[in-house]
GROMACS .gro file of C-alpha atoms in nm:
model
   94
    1UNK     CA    1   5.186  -8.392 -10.377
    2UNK     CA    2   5.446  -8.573 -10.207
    3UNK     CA    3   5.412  -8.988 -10.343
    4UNK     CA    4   5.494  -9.021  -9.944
    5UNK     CA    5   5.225  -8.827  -9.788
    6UNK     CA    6   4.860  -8.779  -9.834
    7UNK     CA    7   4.882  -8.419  -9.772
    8UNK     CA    8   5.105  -8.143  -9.956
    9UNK     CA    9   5.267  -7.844  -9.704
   10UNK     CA   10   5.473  -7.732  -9.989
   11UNK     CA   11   5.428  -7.334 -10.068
   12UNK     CA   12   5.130  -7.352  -9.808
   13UNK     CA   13   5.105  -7.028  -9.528
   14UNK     CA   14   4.941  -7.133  -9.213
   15UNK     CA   15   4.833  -6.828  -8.990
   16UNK     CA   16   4.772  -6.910  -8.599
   17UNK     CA   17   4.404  -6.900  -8.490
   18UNK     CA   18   4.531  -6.729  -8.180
   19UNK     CA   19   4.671  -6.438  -8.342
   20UNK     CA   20   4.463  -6.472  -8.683
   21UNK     CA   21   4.263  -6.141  -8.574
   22UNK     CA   22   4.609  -5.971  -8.504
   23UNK     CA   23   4.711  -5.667  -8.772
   24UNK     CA   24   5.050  -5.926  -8.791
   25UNK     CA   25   4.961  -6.222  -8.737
   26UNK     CA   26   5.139  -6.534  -8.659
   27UNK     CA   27   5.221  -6.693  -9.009
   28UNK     CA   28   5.446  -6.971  -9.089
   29UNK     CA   29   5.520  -7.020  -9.460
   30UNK     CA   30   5.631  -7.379  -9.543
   31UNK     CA   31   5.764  -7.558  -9.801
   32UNK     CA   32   5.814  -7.961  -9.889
   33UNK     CA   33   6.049  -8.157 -10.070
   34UNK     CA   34   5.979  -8.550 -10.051
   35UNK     CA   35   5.914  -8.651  -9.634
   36UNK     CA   36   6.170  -8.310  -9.562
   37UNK     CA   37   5.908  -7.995  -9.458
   38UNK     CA   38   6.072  -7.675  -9.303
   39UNK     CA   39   5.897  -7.277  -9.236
   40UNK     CA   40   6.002  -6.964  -9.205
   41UNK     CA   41   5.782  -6.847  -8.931
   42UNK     CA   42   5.708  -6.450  -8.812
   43UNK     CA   43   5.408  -6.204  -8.664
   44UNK     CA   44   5.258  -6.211  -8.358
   45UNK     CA   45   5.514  -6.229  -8.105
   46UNK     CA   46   5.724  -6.396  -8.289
   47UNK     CA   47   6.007  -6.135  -8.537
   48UNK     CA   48   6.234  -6.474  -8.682
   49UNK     CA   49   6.123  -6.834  -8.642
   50UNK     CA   50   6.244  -7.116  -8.850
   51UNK     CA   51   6.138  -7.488  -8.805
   52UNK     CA   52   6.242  -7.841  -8.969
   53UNK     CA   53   6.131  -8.181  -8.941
   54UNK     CA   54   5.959  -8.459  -9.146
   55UNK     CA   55   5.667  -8.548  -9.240
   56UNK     CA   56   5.499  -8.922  -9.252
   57UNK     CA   57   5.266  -9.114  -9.469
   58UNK     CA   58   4.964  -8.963  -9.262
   59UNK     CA   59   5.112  -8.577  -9.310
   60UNK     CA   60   5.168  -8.578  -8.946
   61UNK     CA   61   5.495  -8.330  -8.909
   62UNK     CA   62   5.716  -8.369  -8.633
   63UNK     CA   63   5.970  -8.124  -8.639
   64UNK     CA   64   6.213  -7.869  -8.435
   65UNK     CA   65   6.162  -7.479  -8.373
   66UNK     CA   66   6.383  -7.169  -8.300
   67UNK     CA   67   6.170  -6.846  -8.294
   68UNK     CA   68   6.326  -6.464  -8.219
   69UNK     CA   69   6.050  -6.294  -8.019
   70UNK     CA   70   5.959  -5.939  -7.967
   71UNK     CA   71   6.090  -5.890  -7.667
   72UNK     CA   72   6.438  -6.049  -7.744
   73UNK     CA   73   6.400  -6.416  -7.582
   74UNK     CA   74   6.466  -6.707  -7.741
   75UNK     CA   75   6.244  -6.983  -7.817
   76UNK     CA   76   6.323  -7.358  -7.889
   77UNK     CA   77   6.149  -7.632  -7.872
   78UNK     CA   78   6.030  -7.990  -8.087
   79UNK     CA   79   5.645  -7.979  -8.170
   80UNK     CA   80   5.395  -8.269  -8.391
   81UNK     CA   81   5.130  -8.143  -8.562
   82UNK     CA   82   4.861  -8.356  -8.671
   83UNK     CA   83   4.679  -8.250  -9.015
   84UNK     CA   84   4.282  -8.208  -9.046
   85UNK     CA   85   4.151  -8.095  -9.426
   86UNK     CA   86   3.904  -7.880  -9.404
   87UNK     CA   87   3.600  -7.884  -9.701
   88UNK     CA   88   3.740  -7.612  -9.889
   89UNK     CA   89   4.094  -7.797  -9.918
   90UNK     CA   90   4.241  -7.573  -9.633
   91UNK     CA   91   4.435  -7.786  -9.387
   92UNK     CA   92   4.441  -7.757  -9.008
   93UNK     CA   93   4.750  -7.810  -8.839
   94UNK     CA   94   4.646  -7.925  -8.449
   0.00000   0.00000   0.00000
């Protein structure tokens, strides 16, 4: 764990709950060095995503998106995503 952050998104997969009963769903793998967090996003509707931001003190990541959907748009956008932990040491991104 990060000596900045309380909460450790390094090597972590979150799946969306909106597409977590898809046969692909909407994953985003992400990884962590120091305050830095980035994912490689795909499923769902989504083939290529990548996103990049920071993380602060309180693991709340703000960061910047490009996704590749199925249907050929093109997705970008900023997003903040407030952590929850869960009892069995899951965390919820909201």
């Amino acid at each position: 764990m990060s000596a900045m952050t309380s909460f450790d998104y390094d090597d972590r997969i979150f799946v969306s709950v909106d597409h977590a009963g898809d046969a692909d769903p909407l994953r985003g793998h992400y990884h962590q060095r120091g305050d830095l967090v980035w994912a490689e996003i795909s499923g769902g509707p989504v083939r290529h995503g990548r996103l990049a931001g920071t993380c602060d003190a309180q693991g709340v990541v703000r960061f910047a998106y490009v996704e590749v959907l199925t249907d050929g748009s093109i997705v970008v956008g900023e997003c903040e995503s407030r952590p929850e932990r869960l009892p069995d040491g899951r965390i919820r991104l909201r």
